[in-house]
GROMACS .gro file of C-alpha atoms in nm:
model
  317
    1UNK     CA    1  -1.403  -2.880   3.701
    2UNK     CA    2  -1.769  -2.854   3.550
    3UNK     CA    3  -1.816  -2.481   3.462
    4UNK     CA    4  -2.205  -2.538   3.430
    5UNK     CA    5  -2.354  -2.315   3.659
    6UNK     CA    6  -2.677  -2.235   3.817
    7UNK     CA    7  -2.897  -1.931   3.806
    8UNK     CA    8  -2.770  -1.757   4.097
    9UNK     CA    9  -2.401  -1.795   4.011
   10UNK     CA   10  -2.195  -1.474   3.913
   11UNK     CA   11  -1.956  -1.531   3.618
   12UNK     CA   12  -1.590  -1.384   3.749
   13UNK     CA   13  -1.401  -1.528   3.437
   14UNK     CA   14  -1.472  -1.659   3.113
   15UNK     CA   15  -1.235  -1.960   2.902
   16UNK     CA   16  -1.175  -1.946   2.594
   17UNK     CA   17  -1.159  -2.290   2.455
   18UNK     CA   18  -1.136  -2.238   2.066
   19UNK     CA   19  -0.784  -2.341   2.069
   20UNK     CA   20  -0.765  -2.530   2.387
   21UNK     CA   21  -0.536  -2.868   2.263
   22UNK     CA   22  -0.208  -3.007   2.403
   23UNK     CA   23   0.055  -2.841   2.501
   24UNK     CA   24   0.284  -2.900   2.195
   25UNK     CA   25  -0.045  -2.777   1.957
   26UNK     CA   26  -0.051  -2.475   2.190
   27UNK     CA   27   0.296  -2.363   2.136
   28UNK     CA   28   0.223  -2.419   1.763
   29UNK     CA   29  -0.106  -2.183   1.795
   30UNK     CA   30   0.111  -1.968   1.945
   31UNK     CA   31   0.386  -1.962   1.690
   32UNK     CA   32   0.118  -1.912   1.431
   33UNK     CA   33  -0.083  -1.627   1.573
   34UNK     CA   34   0.236  -1.441   1.636
   35UNK     CA   35   0.341  -1.450   1.263
   36UNK     CA   36   0.000  -1.339   1.215
   37UNK     CA   37   0.035  -1.059   1.452
   38UNK     CA   38   0.366  -0.979   1.318
   39UNK     CA   39   0.273  -0.939   1.002
   40UNK     CA   40  -0.047  -0.712   1.060
   41UNK     CA   41   0.162  -0.499   1.262
   42UNK     CA   42   0.443  -0.451   1.037
   43UNK     CA   43   0.249  -0.436   0.720
   44UNK     CA   44   0.051  -0.157   0.862
   45UNK     CA   45   0.306   0.011   1.040
   46UNK     CA   46   0.515   0.051   0.690
   47UNK     CA   47   0.181   0.194   0.524
   48UNK     CA   48   0.184   0.460   0.780
   49UNK     CA   49   0.559   0.563   0.754
   50UNK     CA   50   0.554   0.512   0.383
   51UNK     CA   51   0.265   0.772   0.386
   52UNK     CA   52   0.412   0.990   0.651
   53UNK     CA   53   0.760   1.035   0.457
   54UNK     CA   54   0.587   1.111   0.120
   55UNK     CA   55   0.483   1.428   0.071
   56UNK     CA   56   0.289   1.383  -0.271
   57UNK     CA   57   0.133   1.098  -0.032
   58UNK     CA   58  -0.022   1.391   0.183
   59UNK     CA   59  -0.356   1.353   0.011
   60UNK     CA   60  -0.697   1.308   0.129
   61UNK     CA   61  -0.695   0.949  -0.007
   62UNK     CA   62  -0.386   0.843   0.176
   63UNK     CA   63  -0.506   1.051   0.490
   64UNK     CA   64  -0.791   0.812   0.480
   65UNK     CA   65  -0.563   0.469   0.449
   66UNK     CA   66  -0.349   0.587   0.713
   67UNK     CA   67  -0.648   0.597   0.980
   68UNK     CA   68  -0.748   0.266   0.838
   69UNK     CA   69  -0.374   0.098   0.919
   70UNK     CA   70  -0.436   0.252   1.246
   71UNK     CA   71  -0.777   0.115   1.295
   72UNK     CA   72  -0.659  -0.236   1.154
   73UNK     CA   73  -0.356  -0.257   1.392
   74UNK     CA   74  -0.566  -0.177   1.671
   75UNK     CA   75  -0.876  -0.428   1.577
   76UNK     CA   76  -0.610  -0.742   1.559
   77UNK     CA   77  -0.454  -0.625   1.895
   78UNK     CA   78  -0.745  -0.631   2.087
   79UNK     CA   79  -0.766  -1.013   2.020
   80UNK     CA   80  -0.441  -1.190   1.931
   81UNK     CA   81  -0.236  -1.082   2.241
   82UNK     CA   82  -0.443  -1.220   2.503
   83UNK     CA   83  -0.475  -1.571   2.303
   84UNK     CA   84  -0.087  -1.552   2.264
   85UNK     CA   85  -0.032  -1.482   2.618
   86UNK     CA   86  -0.277  -1.792   2.723
   87UNK     CA   87  -0.098  -2.003   2.499
   88UNK     CA   88   0.223  -1.956   2.644
   89UNK     CA   89   0.125  -1.942   3.010
   90UNK     CA   90  -0.103  -2.283   2.955
   91UNK     CA   91  -0.412  -2.148   3.049
   92UNK     CA   92  -0.758  -2.032   2.913
   93UNK     CA   93  -0.868  -1.761   3.130
   94UNK     CA   94  -0.990  -1.413   3.053
   95UNK     CA   95  -1.149  -1.196   3.367
   96UNK     CA   96  -1.502  -1.066   3.347
   97UNK     CA   97  -1.369  -0.735   3.298
   98UNK     CA   98  -1.107  -0.833   3.022
   99UNK     CA   99  -1.386  -0.991   2.842
  100UNK     CA  100  -1.598  -0.663   2.875
  101UNK     CA  101  -1.286  -0.466   2.734
  102UNK     CA  102  -1.242  -0.719   2.457
  103UNK     CA  103  -1.583  -0.656   2.324
  104UNK     CA  104  -1.624  -0.308   2.385
  105UNK     CA  105  -1.274  -0.234   2.200
  106UNK     CA  106  -1.346  -0.482   1.945
  107UNK     CA  107  -1.656  -0.311   1.806
  108UNK     CA  108  -1.529   0.041   1.840
  109UNK     CA  109  -1.269  -0.042   1.582
  110UNK     CA  110  -1.492  -0.280   1.387
  111UNK     CA  111  -1.759  -0.006   1.323
  112UNK     CA  112  -1.503   0.257   1.264
  113UNK     CA  113  -1.353   0.057   1.022
  114UNK     CA  114  -1.643  -0.002   0.838
  115UNK     CA  115  -1.769   0.381   0.857
  116UNK     CA  116  -1.406   0.475   0.737
  117UNK     CA  117  -1.408   0.243   0.452
  118UNK     CA  118  -1.751   0.432   0.386
  119UNK     CA  119  -1.576   0.771   0.380
  120UNK     CA  120  -1.304   0.634   0.156
  121UNK     CA  121  -1.556   0.518  -0.113
  122UNK     CA  122  -1.722   0.892  -0.078
  123UNK     CA  123  -1.371   1.008  -0.136
  124UNK     CA  124  -1.307   0.786  -0.455
  125UNK     CA  125  -1.648   0.926  -0.587
  126UNK     CA  126  -1.597   1.301  -0.529
  127UNK     CA  127  -1.241   1.261  -0.688
  128UNK     CA  128  -1.355   1.075  -1.012
  129UNK     CA  129  -1.688   1.181  -1.090
  130UNK     CA  130  -1.676   1.554  -0.963
  131UNK     CA  131  -1.297   1.602  -0.983
  132UNK     CA  132  -1.318   1.991  -1.046
  133UNK     CA  133  -1.496   2.009  -0.697
  134UNK     CA  134  -1.279   1.753  -0.527
  135UNK     CA  135  -1.029   2.007  -0.352
  136UNK     CA  136  -1.327   2.224  -0.227
  137UNK     CA  137  -1.542   1.980  -0.125
  138UNK     CA  138  -1.282   1.750   0.057
  139UNK     CA  139  -1.048   2.016   0.239
  140UNK     CA  140  -0.841   1.923   0.524
  141UNK     CA  141  -1.080   2.032   0.767
  142UNK     CA  142  -1.367   1.814   0.592
  143UNK     CA  143  -1.131   1.522   0.610
  144UNK     CA  144  -1.028   1.556   0.961
  145UNK     CA  145  -1.424   1.624   1.044
  146UNK     CA  146  -1.480   1.278   0.865
  147UNK     CA  147  -1.241   1.063   1.066
  148UNK     CA  148  -1.297   1.203   1.362
  149UNK     CA  149  -1.657   1.139   1.308
  150UNK     CA  150  -1.604   0.805   1.239
  151UNK     CA  151  -1.399   0.732   1.522
  152UNK     CA  152  -1.638   0.902   1.780
  153UNK     CA  153  -1.986   0.784   1.668
  154UNK     CA  154  -1.864   0.420   1.713
  155UNK     CA  155  -1.777   0.454   2.092
  156UNK     CA  156  -2.157   0.520   2.215
  157UNK     CA  157  -2.235   0.248   1.983
  158UNK     CA  158  -2.014  -0.005   2.106
  159UNK     CA  159  -2.087   0.107   2.456
  160UNK     CA  160  -2.463   0.006   2.380
  161UNK     CA  161  -2.366  -0.311   2.256
  162UNK     CA  162  -2.125  -0.397   2.554
  163UNK     CA  163  -2.404  -0.275   2.790
  164UNK     CA  164  -2.663  -0.498   2.621
  165UNK     CA  165  -2.440  -0.787   2.652
  166UNK     CA  166  -2.319  -0.778   2.977
  167UNK     CA  167  -2.627  -0.691   3.141
  168UNK     CA  168  -2.742  -1.080   3.062
  169UNK     CA  169  -2.696  -1.366   3.291
  170UNK     CA  170  -2.456  -1.588   3.188
  171UNK     CA  171  -2.583  -1.911   3.348
  172UNK     CA  172  -2.559  -2.171   3.131
  173UNK     CA  173  -2.144  -2.188   3.123
  174UNK     CA  174  -1.854  -1.930   3.120
  175UNK     CA  175  -1.685  -2.154   2.827
  176UNK     CA  176  -1.632  -1.961   2.503
  177UNK     CA  177  -1.558  -2.170   2.205
  178UNK     CA  178  -1.350  -1.910   2.018
  179UNK     CA  179  -1.021  -1.758   2.063
  180UNK     CA  180  -1.182  -1.416   2.199
  181UNK     CA  181  -1.509  -1.312   2.373
  182UNK     CA  182  -1.728  -1.311   2.055
  183UNK     CA  183  -2.107  -1.185   2.075
  184UNK     CA  184  -2.259  -1.470   1.947
  185UNK     CA  185  -2.097  -1.699   2.149
  186UNK     CA  186  -2.167  -1.467   2.463
  187UNK     CA  187  -2.562  -1.476   2.349
  188UNK     CA  188  -2.497  -1.861   2.332
  189UNK     CA  189  -2.421  -1.878   2.716
  190UNK     CA  190  -2.719  -1.648   2.831
  191UNK     CA  191  -3.046  -1.741   2.963
  192UNK     CA  192  -3.151  -1.406   3.047
  193UNK     CA  193  -3.540  -1.249   2.918
  194UNK     CA  194  -3.349  -0.961   2.811
  195UNK     CA  195  -3.144  -1.181   2.520
  196UNK     CA  196  -3.406  -1.039   2.277
  197UNK     CA  197  -3.254  -0.685   2.336
  198UNK     CA  198  -2.924  -0.776   2.203
  199UNK     CA  199  -3.061  -0.964   1.935
  200UNK     CA  200  -3.246  -0.621   1.852
  201UNK     CA  201  -2.917  -0.420   1.850
  202UNK     CA  202  -2.739  -0.716   1.602
  203UNK     CA  203  -3.026  -0.654   1.373
  204UNK     CA  204  -2.986  -0.275   1.364
  205UNK     CA  205  -2.628  -0.331   1.359
  206UNK     CA  206  -2.666  -0.550   1.045
  207UNK     CA  207  -2.915  -0.298   0.862
  208UNK     CA  208  -2.616  -0.032   0.935
  209UNK     CA  209  -2.383  -0.241   0.747
  210UNK     CA  210  -2.633  -0.275   0.502
  211UNK     CA  211  -2.672   0.108   0.456
  212UNK     CA  212  -2.278   0.136   0.456
  213UNK     CA  213  -2.248  -0.126   0.176
  214UNK     CA  214  -2.520  -0.006  -0.044
  215UNK     CA  215  -2.384   0.337  -0.049
  216UNK     CA  216  -2.011   0.212  -0.104
  217UNK     CA  217  -2.159  -0.012  -0.371
  218UNK     CA  218  -2.354   0.256  -0.535
  219UNK     CA  219  -2.063   0.486  -0.513
  220UNK     CA  220  -1.856   0.229  -0.732
  221UNK     CA  221  -2.123   0.172  -0.962
  222UNK     CA  222  -2.134   0.552  -1.055
  223UNK     CA  223  -1.761   0.565  -1.037
  224UNK     CA  224  -1.707   0.260  -1.280
  225UNK     CA  225  -1.955   0.381  -1.515
  226UNK     CA  226  -1.775   0.729  -1.561
  227UNK     CA  227  -1.427   0.521  -1.548
  228UNK     CA  228  -1.507   0.340  -1.839
  229UNK     CA  229  -1.614   0.602  -2.054
  230UNK     CA  230  -1.242   0.705  -2.053
  231UNK     CA  231  -1.109   0.654  -2.396
  232UNK     CA  232  -0.751   0.640  -2.263
  233UNK     CA  233  -0.656   0.324  -2.106
  234UNK     CA  234  -0.372   0.412  -1.919
  235UNK     CA  235  -0.576   0.664  -1.735
  236UNK     CA  236  -0.840   0.366  -1.667
  237UNK     CA  237  -0.596   0.155  -1.545
  238UNK     CA  238  -0.469   0.422  -1.297
  239UNK     CA  239  -0.819   0.466  -1.158
  240UNK     CA  240  -0.903   0.087  -1.135
  241UNK     CA  241  -0.557   0.048  -0.907
  242UNK     CA  242  -0.669   0.296  -0.691
  243UNK     CA  243  -1.039   0.190  -0.665
  244UNK     CA  244  -1.037  -0.179  -0.676
  245UNK     CA  245  -0.823  -0.260  -0.350
  246UNK     CA  246  -1.053  -0.040  -0.175
  247UNK     CA  247  -1.354  -0.249  -0.303
  248UNK     CA  248  -1.193  -0.594  -0.219
  249UNK     CA  249  -1.100  -0.491   0.132
  250UNK     CA  250  -1.492  -0.371   0.176
  251UNK     CA  251  -1.622  -0.688   0.002
  252UNK     CA  252  -1.401  -0.920   0.243
  253UNK     CA  253  -1.476  -0.765   0.554
  254UNK     CA  254  -1.840  -0.703   0.514
  255UNK     CA  255  -1.866  -1.051   0.406
  256UNK     CA  256  -1.673  -1.235   0.656
  257UNK     CA  257  -1.806  -1.027   0.946
  258UNK     CA  258  -2.163  -1.103   0.820
  259UNK     CA  259  -2.123  -1.449   0.782
  260UNK     CA  260  -1.947  -1.471   1.157
  261UNK     CA  261  -2.251  -1.335   1.288
  262UNK     CA  262  -2.567  -1.460   1.083
  263UNK     CA  263  -2.509  -1.803   1.069
  264UNK     CA  264  -2.624  -2.030   1.363
  265UNK     CA  265  -2.428  -2.073   1.639
  266UNK     CA  266  -2.273  -2.449   1.680
  267UNK     CA  267  -2.373  -2.607   2.021
  268UNK     CA  268  -2.050  -2.768   2.038
  269UNK     CA  269  -1.709  -2.653   1.931
  270UNK     CA  270  -1.709  -2.620   1.560
  271UNK     CA  271  -1.429  -2.553   1.283
  272UNK     CA  272  -1.666  -2.357   1.102
  273UNK     CA  273  -1.695  -2.109   1.402
  274UNK     CA  274  -1.356  -2.083   1.441
  275UNK     CA  275  -1.264  -2.015   1.038
  276UNK     CA  276  -1.544  -1.774   1.022
  277UNK     CA  277  -1.420  -1.554   1.315
  278UNK     CA  278  -1.013  -1.556   1.177
  279UNK     CA  279  -1.180  -1.456   0.814
  280UNK     CA  280  -1.344  -1.149   0.954
  281UNK     CA  281  -1.127  -1.034   1.300
  282UNK     CA  282  -0.791  -1.135   1.175
  283UNK     CA  283  -0.755  -1.177   0.795
  284UNK     CA  284  -0.836  -0.824   0.675
  285UNK     CA  285  -0.596  -0.630   0.922
  286UNK     CA  286  -0.333  -0.867   0.764
  287UNK     CA  287  -0.443  -0.875   0.392
  288UNK     CA  288  -0.527  -0.472   0.357
  289UNK     CA  289  -0.158  -0.360   0.361
  290UNK     CA  290  -0.095  -0.652   0.070
  291UNK     CA  291  -0.393  -0.559  -0.091
  292UNK     CA  292  -0.325  -0.157  -0.113
  293UNK     CA  293   0.068  -0.244  -0.167
  294UNK     CA  294   0.032  -0.451  -0.455
  295UNK     CA  295  -0.255  -0.275  -0.661
  296UNK     CA  296  -0.122   0.070  -0.545
  297UNK     CA  297   0.162   0.211  -0.783
  298UNK     CA  298   0.275   0.482  -0.588
  299UNK     CA  299   0.287   0.274  -0.249
  300UNK     CA  300   0.490   0.046  -0.462
  301UNK     CA  301   0.731   0.328  -0.613
  302UNK     CA  302   0.778   0.467  -0.285
  303UNK     CA  303   0.847   0.108  -0.121
  304UNK     CA  304   1.102   0.032  -0.384
  305UNK     CA  305   1.292   0.391  -0.320
  306UNK     CA  306   1.313   0.327   0.065
  307UNK     CA  307   1.425  -0.050   0.023
  308UNK     CA  308   1.701   0.117  -0.203
  309UNK     CA  309   1.751   0.355  -0.009
  310UNK     CA  310   1.817   0.146   0.309
  311UNK     CA  311   2.000  -0.110   0.138
  312UNK     CA  312   2.250   0.165  -0.002
  313UNK     CA  313   2.287   0.297   0.355
  314UNK     CA  314   2.329  -0.031   0.504
  315UNK     CA  315   2.600  -0.105   0.225
  316UNK     CA  316   2.791   0.221   0.328
  317UNK     CA  317   2.823   0.174   0.637
   0.00000   0.00000   0.00000
């Protein structure tokens, strides 16, 4: 069926054609996405549980990490379940309202993710560069206010983003060459004169990303300046073990997301577009638990204790 539409047509659904292929490949894609989704859910859930059951991890840094895990789980839950359902049901359709919901929640969680990563950089800066004032500055109420602000401030931002997108007229087609409703792909379908309003919002968004990344970078420049002056190598290693994972996560998230939104969108289905979208929307939630677990001695120690305890319990039964 031809999905080209006239200017008077009203879009009631979109077709997610990113991974549309033979039935055998759809089943294969379902299995791959299911594995990725379970890895993201289990990994982030384990971090939340480990921090919750360990009293000595009830600190601001791990409080922020818990919220980051919740955000990562939420982000991947916006896109992958719908794709997996489509693979199973041999369909590509997503309703107009479903697409609106995907755009809104995806941008809420991604923006909150970046805001929280910025807060975490500030927490590390205070802890390492101003250790005597850390408990005074990073009080429990202050941490709660920071996290709440990171979550709530992203709602009006995402609402503006979503309203701008779906105020456009989609008259060129309703085919999205992606596995979820991605903004660059939706802009490609627009023939509205208000197209440039959303381009302006995207430019403003990119400015915010640059500001956050600059703040994070300056924080870590000062942190590493202080750390390299520490004479004891063991203390240096401990500081690096908590800071480097965060820096890797920030760099991965910002670089892949910026690349996906700044590169020109292909007029035809493109493997590059799909790869870029997978890198910023799916990879960070999956790999963040691995990065934080592998580089963080506290989490590794607690994970080992829990593993030994669960093994002993199973053996005794």
